[in-house]
XYZ file of C-alpha atoms in Angstrom:
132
model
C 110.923 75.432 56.767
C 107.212 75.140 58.593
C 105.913 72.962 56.101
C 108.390 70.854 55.646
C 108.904 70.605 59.901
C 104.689 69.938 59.434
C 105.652 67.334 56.978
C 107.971 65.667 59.215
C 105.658 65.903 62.062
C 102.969 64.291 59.959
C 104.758 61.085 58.392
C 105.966 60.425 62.229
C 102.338 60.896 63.767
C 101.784 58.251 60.710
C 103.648 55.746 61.730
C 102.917 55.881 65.464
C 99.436 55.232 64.894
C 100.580 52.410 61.956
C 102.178 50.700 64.829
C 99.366 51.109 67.504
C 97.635 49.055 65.260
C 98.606 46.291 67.131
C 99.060 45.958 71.101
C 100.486 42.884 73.446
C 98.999 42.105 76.776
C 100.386 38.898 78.883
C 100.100 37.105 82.462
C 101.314 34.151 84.046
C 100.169 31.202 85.713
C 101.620 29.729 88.266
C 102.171 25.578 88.968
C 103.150 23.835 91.873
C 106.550 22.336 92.658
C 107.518 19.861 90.109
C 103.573 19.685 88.589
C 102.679 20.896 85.170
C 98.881 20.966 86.094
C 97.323 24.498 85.257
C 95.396 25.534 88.993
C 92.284 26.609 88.619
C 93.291 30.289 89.705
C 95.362 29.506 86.516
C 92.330 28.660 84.378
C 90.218 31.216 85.638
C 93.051 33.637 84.367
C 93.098 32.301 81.077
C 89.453 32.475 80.707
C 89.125 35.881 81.746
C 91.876 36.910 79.585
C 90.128 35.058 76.322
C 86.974 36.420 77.184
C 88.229 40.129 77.640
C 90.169 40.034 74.153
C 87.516 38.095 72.558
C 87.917 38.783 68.315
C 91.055 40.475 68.843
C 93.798 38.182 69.419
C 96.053 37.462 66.749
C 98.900 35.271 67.991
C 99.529 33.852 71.161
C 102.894 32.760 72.878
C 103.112 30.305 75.761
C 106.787 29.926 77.330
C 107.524 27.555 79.978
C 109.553 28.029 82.954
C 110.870 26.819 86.174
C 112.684 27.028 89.158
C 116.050 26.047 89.410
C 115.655 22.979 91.663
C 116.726 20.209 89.613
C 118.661 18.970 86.540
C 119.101 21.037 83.643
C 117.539 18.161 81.683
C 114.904 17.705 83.786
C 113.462 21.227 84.094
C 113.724 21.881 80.077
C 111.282 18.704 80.227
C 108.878 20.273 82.679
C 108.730 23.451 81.182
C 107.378 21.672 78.097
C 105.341 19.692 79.600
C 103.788 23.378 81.641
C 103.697 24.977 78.297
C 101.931 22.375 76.623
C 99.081 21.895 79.422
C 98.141 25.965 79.043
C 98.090 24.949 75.254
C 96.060 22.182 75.825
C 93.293 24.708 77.941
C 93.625 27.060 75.092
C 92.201 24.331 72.839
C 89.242 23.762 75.008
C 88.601 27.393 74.780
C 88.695 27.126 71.213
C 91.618 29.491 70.808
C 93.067 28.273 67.034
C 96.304 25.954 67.274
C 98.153 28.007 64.028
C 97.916 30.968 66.621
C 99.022 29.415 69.429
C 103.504 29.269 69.500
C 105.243 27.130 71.989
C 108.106 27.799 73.733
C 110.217 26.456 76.975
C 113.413 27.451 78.614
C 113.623 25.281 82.069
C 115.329 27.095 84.539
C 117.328 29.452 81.939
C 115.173 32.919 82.536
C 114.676 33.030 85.949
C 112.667 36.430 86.593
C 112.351 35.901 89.694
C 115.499 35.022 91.075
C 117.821 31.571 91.844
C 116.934 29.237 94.881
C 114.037 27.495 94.014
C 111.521 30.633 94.045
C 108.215 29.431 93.644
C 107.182 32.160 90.976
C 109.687 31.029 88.705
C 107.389 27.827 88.008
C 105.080 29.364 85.423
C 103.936 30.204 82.429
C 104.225 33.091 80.658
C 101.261 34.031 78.075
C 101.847 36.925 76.074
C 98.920 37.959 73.391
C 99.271 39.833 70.288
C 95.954 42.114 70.128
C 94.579 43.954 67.152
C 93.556 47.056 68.469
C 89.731 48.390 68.048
Protein backbone atom coordinates (compact mmCIF):
# COMPACT_ATOMS: atom_id res chain seq x y z
CA UNK A 1 0.00 0.00 0.00
CA UNK A 2 3.25 2.48 0.70
CA UNK A 3 4.61 1.97 -2.55
CA UNK A 4 1.96 2.20 -4.47
CA UNK A 5 0.68 5.63 -2.24
CA UNK A 6 4.76 6.59 -3.17
CA UNK A 7 3.85 5.83 -6.68
CA UNK A 8 0.96 8.01 -6.71
CA UNK A 9 2.75 10.70 -4.96
CA UNK A 10 5.48 10.51 -7.56
CA UNK A 11 3.52 10.60 -11.03
CA UNK A 12 1.58 13.77 -9.35
CA UNK A 13 4.92 15.58 -8.19
CA UNK A 14 5.58 14.70 -12.12
CA UNK A 15 3.21 16.47 -13.55
CA UNK A 16 3.30 19.56 -11.33
CA UNK A 17 6.68 20.26 -12.28
CA UNK A 18 5.65 19.19 -16.24
CA UNK A 19 3.33 22.07 -15.97
CA UNK A 20 5.67 24.64 -14.19
CA UNK A 21 7.43 24.36 -17.20
CA UNK A 22 5.74 27.16 -18.38
CA UNK A 23 4.56 30.43 -16.38
CA UNK A 24 2.30 33.68 -17.52
CA UNK A 25 3.05 37.12 -16.31
CA UNK A 26 0.85 40.26 -17.70
CA UNK A 27 0.23 44.19 -17.15
CA UNK A 28 -1.67 46.80 -18.64
CA UNK A 29 -1.30 50.02 -20.14
CA UNK A 30 -3.38 52.55 -19.86
CA UNK A 31 -4.67 55.27 -22.85
CA UNK A 32 -6.39 58.34 -22.60
CA UNK A 33 -10.06 59.02 -23.29
CA UNK A 34 -10.94 58.11 -26.75
CA UNK A 35 -6.87 57.89 -27.87
CA UNK A 36 -5.22 54.68 -28.84
CA UNK A 37 -1.68 56.25 -28.37
CA UNK A 38 0.52 53.99 -25.99
CA UNK A 39 1.91 56.87 -23.06
CA UNK A 40 5.17 56.69 -22.48
CA UNK A 41 4.56 55.31 -18.81
CA UNK A 42 2.98 52.70 -21.21
CA UNK A 43 6.17 52.14 -23.21
CA UNK A 44 8.40 52.24 -20.45
CA UNK A 45 6.23 49.24 -19.11
CA UNK A 46 6.55 47.32 -22.08
CA UNK A 47 10.19 47.76 -22.25
CA UNK A 48 10.85 46.79 -18.87
CA UNK A 49 8.70 43.86 -19.18
CA UNK A 50 10.68 42.66 -22.60
CA UNK A 51 13.81 43.33 -21.08
CA UNK A 52 13.08 41.37 -17.74
CA UNK A 53 11.78 38.17 -19.75
CA UNK A 54 14.34 38.56 -22.33
CA UNK A 55 14.79 34.69 -24.17
CA UNK A 56 11.90 33.46 -22.39
CA UNK A 57 8.78 34.56 -23.87
CA UNK A 58 6.94 32.29 -25.92
CA UNK A 59 3.62 33.84 -26.93
CA UNK A 60 2.24 37.02 -26.27
CA UNK A 61 -1.50 38.23 -26.10
CA UNK A 62 -2.58 41.85 -26.46
CA UNK A 63 -6.49 42.48 -25.78
CA UNK A 64 -8.02 45.74 -26.20
CA UNK A 65 -10.44 47.40 -24.06
CA UNK A 66 -12.46 50.35 -23.18
CA UNK A 67 -14.71 52.22 -21.26
CA UNK A 68 -18.18 52.19 -21.82
CA UNK A 69 -18.65 55.78 -23.07
CA UNK A 70 -19.76 55.41 -26.48
CA UNK A 71 -21.31 53.18 -29.20
CA UNK A 72 -20.92 49.61 -29.14
CA UNK A 73 -19.50 49.98 -32.66
CA UNK A 74 -17.37 52.52 -31.91
CA UNK A 75 -15.48 51.16 -28.88
CA UNK A 76 -14.94 47.51 -30.63
CA UNK A 77 -13.08 49.94 -33.22
CA UNK A 78 -10.92 51.60 -30.60
CA UNK A 79 -10.03 48.68 -28.85
CA UNK A 80 -8.46 47.49 -32.11
CA UNK A 81 -7.04 50.25 -32.93
CA UNK A 82 -5.31 50.22 -28.79
CA UNK A 83 -4.40 46.68 -29.38
CA UNK A 84 -2.79 47.17 -32.52
CA UNK A 85 -0.58 50.33 -31.40
CA UNK A 86 1.02 48.01 -28.30
CA UNK A 87 1.57 45.53 -31.29
CA UNK A 88 3.03 47.98 -33.30
CA UNK A 89 5.74 48.92 -30.10
CA UNK A 90 6.27 45.27 -29.78
CA UNK A 91 7.63 45.28 -33.34
CA UNK A 92 10.04 48.01 -32.66
CA UNK A 93 11.26 45.98 -29.82
CA UNK A 94 11.75 43.24 -32.07
CA UNK A 95 9.33 40.95 -30.28
CA UNK A 96 8.39 38.25 -33.39
CA UNK A 97 4.84 38.98 -35.06
CA UNK A 98 3.92 34.82 -35.18
CA UNK A 99 4.15 35.33 -31.27
CA UNK A 100 2.36 38.19 -30.92
CA UNK A 101 -2.04 37.30 -30.87
CA UNK A 102 -4.49 40.07 -31.16
CA UNK A 103 -7.47 40.45 -29.54
CA UNK A 104 -10.29 43.31 -28.74
CA UNK A 105 -13.53 43.35 -26.89
CA UNK A 106 -14.67 47.27 -26.70
CA UNK A 107 -16.48 47.87 -23.76
CA UNK A 108 -17.61 44.03 -23.25
CA UNK A 109 -15.09 43.09 -20.12
CA UNK A 110 -15.18 45.89 -18.10
CA UNK A 111 -12.81 45.00 -15.00
CA UNK A 112 -13.12 47.85 -13.67
CA UNK A 113 -16.56 48.72 -13.52
CA UNK A 114 -19.48 50.71 -15.85
CA UNK A 115 -19.50 54.63 -16.06
CA UNK A 116 -16.79 55.56 -18.07
CA UNK A 117 -13.87 54.43 -15.54
CA UNK A 118 -10.77 55.53 -16.85
CA UNK A 119 -8.89 52.12 -16.16
CA UNK A 120 -11.10 50.35 -18.31
CA UNK A 121 -9.24 52.07 -21.40
CA UNK A 122 -6.31 49.68 -21.68
CA UNK A 123 -4.55 47.07 -22.73
CA UNK A 124 -4.08 44.00 -21.36
CA UNK A 125 -0.61 42.08 -22.14
CA UNK A 126 -0.39 38.75 -20.88
CA UNK A 127 3.08 36.70 -21.65
CA UNK A 128 3.56 33.09 -21.86
CA UNK A 129 7.16 32.47 -20.17
CA UNK A 130 9.30 29.38 -20.40
CA UNK A 131 10.54 28.97 -17.13
CA UNK A 132 14.54 28.78 -16.38
Amino acid sequence: MKKLFLSFLFAFLCIGVASAQEMKDSFEVFFEYNKAILKPVSKNTIDSFIQATSGRRLKVRVAGHTCDLGTDNYNMGLSERRAISAFEYLKTLEEPEDKIELFFYGEKVLKYGPGGQPENRRVFVLFTLEDD
